Coordinates of C-alpha atoms (C1' of nucleotides) in Angstrom, one line a residue:
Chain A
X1 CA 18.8 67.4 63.8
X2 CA 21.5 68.6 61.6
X3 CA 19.2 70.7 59.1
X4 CA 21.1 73.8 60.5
X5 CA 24.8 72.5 59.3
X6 CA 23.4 71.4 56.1
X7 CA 21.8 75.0 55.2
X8 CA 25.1 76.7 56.0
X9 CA 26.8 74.9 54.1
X10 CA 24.4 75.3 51.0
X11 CA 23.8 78.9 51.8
X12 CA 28.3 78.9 51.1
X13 CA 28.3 77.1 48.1
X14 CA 30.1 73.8 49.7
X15 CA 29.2 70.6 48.7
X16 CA 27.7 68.9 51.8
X17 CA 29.9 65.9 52.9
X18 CA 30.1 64.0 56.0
X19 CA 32.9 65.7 57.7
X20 CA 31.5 69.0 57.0
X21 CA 28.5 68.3 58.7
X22 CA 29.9 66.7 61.4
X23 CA 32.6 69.2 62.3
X24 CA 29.8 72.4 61.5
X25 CA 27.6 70.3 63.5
X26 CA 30.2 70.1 66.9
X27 CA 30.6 74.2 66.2
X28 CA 26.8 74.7 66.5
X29 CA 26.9 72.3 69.8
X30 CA 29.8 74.0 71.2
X31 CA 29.5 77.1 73.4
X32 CA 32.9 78.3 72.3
X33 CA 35.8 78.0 70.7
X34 CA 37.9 75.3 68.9
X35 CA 41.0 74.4 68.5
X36 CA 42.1 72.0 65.7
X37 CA 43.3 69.0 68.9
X38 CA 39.3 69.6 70.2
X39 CA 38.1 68.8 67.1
X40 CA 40.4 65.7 66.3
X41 CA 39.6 64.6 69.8
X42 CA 35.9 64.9 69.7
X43 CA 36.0 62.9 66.0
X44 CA 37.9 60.0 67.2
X45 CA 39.1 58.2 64.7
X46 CA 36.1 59.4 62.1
X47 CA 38.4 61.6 60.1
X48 CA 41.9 61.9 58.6
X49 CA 43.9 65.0 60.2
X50 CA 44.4 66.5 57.1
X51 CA 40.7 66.4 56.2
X52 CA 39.9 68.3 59.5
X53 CA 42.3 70.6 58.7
X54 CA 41.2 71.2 55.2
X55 CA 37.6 71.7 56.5
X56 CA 38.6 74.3 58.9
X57 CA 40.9 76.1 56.3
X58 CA 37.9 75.8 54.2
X59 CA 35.5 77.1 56.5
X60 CA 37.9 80.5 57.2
X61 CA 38.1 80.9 53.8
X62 CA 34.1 81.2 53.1
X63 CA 33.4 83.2 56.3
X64 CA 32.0 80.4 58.4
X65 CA 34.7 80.4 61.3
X66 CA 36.8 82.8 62.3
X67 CA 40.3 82.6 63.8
X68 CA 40.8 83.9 67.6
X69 CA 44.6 85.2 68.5
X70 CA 45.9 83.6 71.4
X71 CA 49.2 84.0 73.4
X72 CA 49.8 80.4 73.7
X73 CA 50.5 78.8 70.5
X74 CA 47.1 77.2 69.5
X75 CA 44.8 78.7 67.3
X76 CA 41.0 78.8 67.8
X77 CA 38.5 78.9 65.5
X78 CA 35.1 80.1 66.3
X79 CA 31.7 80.2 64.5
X80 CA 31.0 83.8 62.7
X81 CA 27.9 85.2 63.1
X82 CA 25.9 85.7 60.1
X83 CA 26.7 89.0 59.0
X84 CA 30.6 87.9 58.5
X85 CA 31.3 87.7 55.3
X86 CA 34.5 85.9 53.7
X87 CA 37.2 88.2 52.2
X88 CA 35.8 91.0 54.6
X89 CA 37.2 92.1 57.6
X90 CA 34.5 90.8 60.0
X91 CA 32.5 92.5 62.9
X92 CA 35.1 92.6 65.7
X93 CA 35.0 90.5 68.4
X94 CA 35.5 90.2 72.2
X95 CA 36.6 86.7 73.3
X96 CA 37.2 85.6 76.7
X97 CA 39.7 83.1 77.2
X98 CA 39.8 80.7 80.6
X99 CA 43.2 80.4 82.1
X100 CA 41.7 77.6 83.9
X101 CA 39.7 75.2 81.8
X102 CA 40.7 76.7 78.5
X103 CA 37.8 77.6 77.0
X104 CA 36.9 80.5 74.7
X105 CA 34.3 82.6 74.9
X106 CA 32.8 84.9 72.0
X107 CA 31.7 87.9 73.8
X108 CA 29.2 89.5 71.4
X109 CA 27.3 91.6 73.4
X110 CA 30.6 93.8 74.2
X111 CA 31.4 96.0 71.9
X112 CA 35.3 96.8 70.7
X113 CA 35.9 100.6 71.0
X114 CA 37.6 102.6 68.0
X115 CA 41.7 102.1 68.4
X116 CA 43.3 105.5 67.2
X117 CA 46.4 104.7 65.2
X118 CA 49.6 106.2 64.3
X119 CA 49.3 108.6 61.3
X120 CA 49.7 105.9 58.3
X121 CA 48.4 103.2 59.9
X122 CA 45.1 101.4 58.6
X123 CA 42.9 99.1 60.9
X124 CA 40.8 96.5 59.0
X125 CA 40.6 94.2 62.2
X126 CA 40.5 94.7 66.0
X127 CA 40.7 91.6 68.0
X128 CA 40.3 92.0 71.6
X129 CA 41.1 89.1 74.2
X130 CA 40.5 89.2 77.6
X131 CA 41.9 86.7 79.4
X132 CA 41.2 85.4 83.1
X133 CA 38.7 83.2 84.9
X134 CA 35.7 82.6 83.5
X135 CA 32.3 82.2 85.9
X136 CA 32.4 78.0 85.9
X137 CA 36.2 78.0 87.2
X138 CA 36.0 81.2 90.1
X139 CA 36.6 79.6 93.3
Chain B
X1 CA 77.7 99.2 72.2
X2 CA 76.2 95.6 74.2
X3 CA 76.1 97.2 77.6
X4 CA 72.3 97.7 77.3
X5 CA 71.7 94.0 76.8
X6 CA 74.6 93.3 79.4
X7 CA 73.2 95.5 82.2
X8 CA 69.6 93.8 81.5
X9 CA 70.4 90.1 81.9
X10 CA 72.1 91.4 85.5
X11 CA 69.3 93.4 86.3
X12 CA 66.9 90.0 86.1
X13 CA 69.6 88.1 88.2
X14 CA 70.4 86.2 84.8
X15 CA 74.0 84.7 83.6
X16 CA 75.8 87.0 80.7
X17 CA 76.0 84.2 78.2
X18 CA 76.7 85.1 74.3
X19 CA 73.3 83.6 73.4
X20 CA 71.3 85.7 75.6
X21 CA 73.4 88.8 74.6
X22 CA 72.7 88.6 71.3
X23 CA 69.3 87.7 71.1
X24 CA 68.2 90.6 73.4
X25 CA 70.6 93.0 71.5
X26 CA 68.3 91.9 68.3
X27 CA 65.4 92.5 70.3
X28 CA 66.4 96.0 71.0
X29 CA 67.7 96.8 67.3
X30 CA 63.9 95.3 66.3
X31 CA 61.4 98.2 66.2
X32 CA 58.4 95.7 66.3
X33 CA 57.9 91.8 67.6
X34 CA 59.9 89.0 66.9
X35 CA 58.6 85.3 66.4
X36 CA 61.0 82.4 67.0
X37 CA 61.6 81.8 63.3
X38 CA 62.8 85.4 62.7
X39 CA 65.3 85.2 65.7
X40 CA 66.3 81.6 64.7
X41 CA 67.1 83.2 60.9
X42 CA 69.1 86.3 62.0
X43 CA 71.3 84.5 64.2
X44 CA 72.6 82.2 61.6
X45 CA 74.0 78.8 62.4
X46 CA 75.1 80.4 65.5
X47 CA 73.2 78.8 68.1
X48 CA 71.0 75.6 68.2
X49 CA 67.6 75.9 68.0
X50 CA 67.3 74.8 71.2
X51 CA 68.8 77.2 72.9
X52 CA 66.9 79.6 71.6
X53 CA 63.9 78.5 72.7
X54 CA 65.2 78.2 76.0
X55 CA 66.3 81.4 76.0
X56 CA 63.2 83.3 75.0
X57 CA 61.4 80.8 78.2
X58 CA 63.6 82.6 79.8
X59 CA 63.0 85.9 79.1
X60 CA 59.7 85.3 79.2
X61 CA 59.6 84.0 82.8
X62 CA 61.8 86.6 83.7
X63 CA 59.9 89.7 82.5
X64 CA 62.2 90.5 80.1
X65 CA 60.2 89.8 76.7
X66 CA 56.3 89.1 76.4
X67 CA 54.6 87.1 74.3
X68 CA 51.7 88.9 71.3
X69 CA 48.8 87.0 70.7
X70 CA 48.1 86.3 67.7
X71 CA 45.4 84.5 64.6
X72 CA 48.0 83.1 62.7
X73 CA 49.8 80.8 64.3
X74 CA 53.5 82.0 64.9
X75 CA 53.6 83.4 69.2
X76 CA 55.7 87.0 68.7
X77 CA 57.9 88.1 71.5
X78 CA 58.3 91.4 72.1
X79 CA 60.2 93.9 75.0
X80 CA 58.9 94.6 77.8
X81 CA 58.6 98.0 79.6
X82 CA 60.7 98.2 82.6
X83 CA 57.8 98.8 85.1
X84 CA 56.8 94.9 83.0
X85 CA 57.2 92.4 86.4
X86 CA 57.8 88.6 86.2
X87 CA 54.9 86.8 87.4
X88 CA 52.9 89.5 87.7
X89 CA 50.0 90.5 84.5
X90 CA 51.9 93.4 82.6
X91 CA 50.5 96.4 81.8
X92 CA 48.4 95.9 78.9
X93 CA 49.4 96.5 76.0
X94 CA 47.8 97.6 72.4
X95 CA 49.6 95.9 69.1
X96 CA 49.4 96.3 65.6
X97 CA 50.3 93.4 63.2
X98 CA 50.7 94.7 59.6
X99 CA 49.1 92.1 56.9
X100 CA 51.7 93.4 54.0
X101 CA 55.3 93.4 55.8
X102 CA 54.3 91.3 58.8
X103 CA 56.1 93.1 61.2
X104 CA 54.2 94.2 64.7
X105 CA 54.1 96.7 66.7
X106 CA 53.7 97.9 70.2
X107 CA 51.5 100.9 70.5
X108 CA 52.8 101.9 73.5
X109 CA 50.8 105.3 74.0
X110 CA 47.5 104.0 73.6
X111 CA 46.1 102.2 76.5
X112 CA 43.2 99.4 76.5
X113 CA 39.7 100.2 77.2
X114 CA 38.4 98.3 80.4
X115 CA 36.0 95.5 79.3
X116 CA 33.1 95.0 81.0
X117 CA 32.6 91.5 81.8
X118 CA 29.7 89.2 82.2
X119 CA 28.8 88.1 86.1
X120 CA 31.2 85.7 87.2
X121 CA 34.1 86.7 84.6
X122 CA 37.1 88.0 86.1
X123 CA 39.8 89.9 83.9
X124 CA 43.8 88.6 84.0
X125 CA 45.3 90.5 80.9
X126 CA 43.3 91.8 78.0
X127 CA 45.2 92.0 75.0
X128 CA 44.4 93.9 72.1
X129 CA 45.5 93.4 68.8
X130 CA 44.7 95.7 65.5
X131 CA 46.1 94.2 62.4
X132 CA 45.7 96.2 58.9
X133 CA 48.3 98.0 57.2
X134 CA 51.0 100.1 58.7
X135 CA 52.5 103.1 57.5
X136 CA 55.5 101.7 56.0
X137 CA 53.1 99.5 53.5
X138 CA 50.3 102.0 52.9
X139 CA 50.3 102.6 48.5
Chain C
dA1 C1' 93.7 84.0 89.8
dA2 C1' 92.6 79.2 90.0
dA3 C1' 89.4 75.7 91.7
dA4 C1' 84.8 74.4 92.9
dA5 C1' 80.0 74.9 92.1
dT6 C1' 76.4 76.1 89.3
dT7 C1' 74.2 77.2 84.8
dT8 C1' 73.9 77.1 80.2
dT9 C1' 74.7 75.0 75.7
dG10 C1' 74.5 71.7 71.9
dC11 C1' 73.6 67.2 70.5
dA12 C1' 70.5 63.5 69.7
dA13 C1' 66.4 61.7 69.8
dC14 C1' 61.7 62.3 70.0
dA15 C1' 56.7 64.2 69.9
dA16 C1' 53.5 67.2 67.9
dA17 C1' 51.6 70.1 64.3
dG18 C1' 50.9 71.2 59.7
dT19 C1' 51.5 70.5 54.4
dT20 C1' 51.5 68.3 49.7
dG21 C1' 50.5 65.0 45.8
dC22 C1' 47.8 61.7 44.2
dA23 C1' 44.6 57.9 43.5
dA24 C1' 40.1 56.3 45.3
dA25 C1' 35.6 57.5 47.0
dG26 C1' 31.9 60.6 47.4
dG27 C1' 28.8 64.4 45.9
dT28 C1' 26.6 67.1 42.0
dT29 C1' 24.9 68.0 37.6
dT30 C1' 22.8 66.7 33.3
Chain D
dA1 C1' 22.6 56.6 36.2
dA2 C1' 26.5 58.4 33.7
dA3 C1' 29.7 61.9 33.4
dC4 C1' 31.9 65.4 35.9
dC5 C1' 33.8 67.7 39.6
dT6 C1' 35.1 67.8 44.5
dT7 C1' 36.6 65.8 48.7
dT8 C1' 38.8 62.3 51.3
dG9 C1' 42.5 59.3 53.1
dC10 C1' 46.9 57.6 52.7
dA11 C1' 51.8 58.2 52.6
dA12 C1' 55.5 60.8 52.9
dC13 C1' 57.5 64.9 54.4
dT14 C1' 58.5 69.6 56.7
dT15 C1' 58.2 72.5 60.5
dT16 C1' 57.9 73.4 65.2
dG17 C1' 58.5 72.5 69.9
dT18 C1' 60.3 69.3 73.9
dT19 C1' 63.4 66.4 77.0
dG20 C1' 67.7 64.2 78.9
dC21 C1' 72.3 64.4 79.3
dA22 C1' 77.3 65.2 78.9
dA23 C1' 80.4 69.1 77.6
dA24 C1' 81.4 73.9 77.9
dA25 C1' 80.9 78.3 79.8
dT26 C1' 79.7 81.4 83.7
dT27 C1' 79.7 82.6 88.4
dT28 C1' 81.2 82.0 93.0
dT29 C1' 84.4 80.7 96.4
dT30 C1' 88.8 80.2 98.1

DNA sequence: AAAAATTTTGCAACAAAGTTGCAAAGGTTT
DNA sequence: AAACCTTTGCAACTTTGTTGCAAAATTTTT
């Protein structure tokens, strides 16, 4: 069943290839968040590097992923809910990251409170990441 | 005037080496976070690449500098506060990346909300990072 | 203050991550 | 199904980060 992946892609005005599928498909499957090396793992041999990474740079662009900030030097990409919308600043998110397995979690049921900035500053995106042990990994 | 930097390295039971002079003087000219590639460009042809990435490890490891998480994919290293312990999870911090000029900043007076976590989550380090634009780069 | 011991540096070589141009293949539209 | 537009894969390249090792610098010892 794929009719999901196919519909968001239609709904962004992509044409619906193979690779998108695929790769929108692992995203729907997946609990959490990606980084680009998950993504060429779980393809194999499938795809071309560059193609997966012209997917994903795709994707950000029409508001279908989102990128997570991490201290360590990958970056993750995570499915936006539906309300994100490409260009925007999107809803703000909590993500959990696993020190021990290394996965990411989108907490969406926590909320991010209002920062209050420096006179002069402007917010247009609050990213909050929580980092730790996450509930599969605790001892 | 170096003794700042000098009297730092000695503190973290460090060698006084010109490299690690220098760099951490640059750190404490810099208002806001520095990623490897800004470092590696202000210092010239002066010191291999290398080193420098040895040196911010270092820094790291020893408490001296921490590293901002961020979407885009460069890792920024900023000072720590003294109380700031190796090893230990620093005090967390609040940050502010500016989309115009790129520089970041460490909101120092504003502390981070504690997150309530699902069953089984435990917190590490929460990081929060507001990006927008800063007050240098507002029209 | 010089010699011995330890650390750090720079080089070279490599591994990984990301980018660009372009022809071939695949999707879309009429 | 033909014409058109978009995406893919290849090749070549740039950038970023890592490792081992001998030379140089720093610290400690005498």
């Amino acid at each position: 069943m794929q009719e999901a992946a196919i519909i968001t892609l239609k709904k962004h005005e992509l044409s619906v290839t193979d690779t998108r599928k695929k790769i929108l498909q692992f995203f729907l499957e997946s609990a959490g968040a990606l980084t680009h090396a998950d993504i060429e793992q779980q393809m194999g041999e499938a795809f071309d590097r560059v193609t997966i990474y012209r997917t994903l740079q795709t994707f950000v662009e029409k508001g279908i992923i989102h990128t997570i900030p991490s201290a360590d030097n990958a970056i993750r990409y995570a499915l936006c809910k539906d309300n994100c919308a490409a260009g925007h600043h999107h809803d703000d998110h909590v993500h959990f990251l696993c020190n021990d397995c290394g996965t990411t979690y989108c907490l969406d049921h926590v909320s991010v409170p209002k920062i209050k900035l420096p006179k002069g500053f402007t917010a247009n995106q609050t990213d909050l990441v929580v980092s730790g042990v996450c509930h599969k990994c605790e001892a």
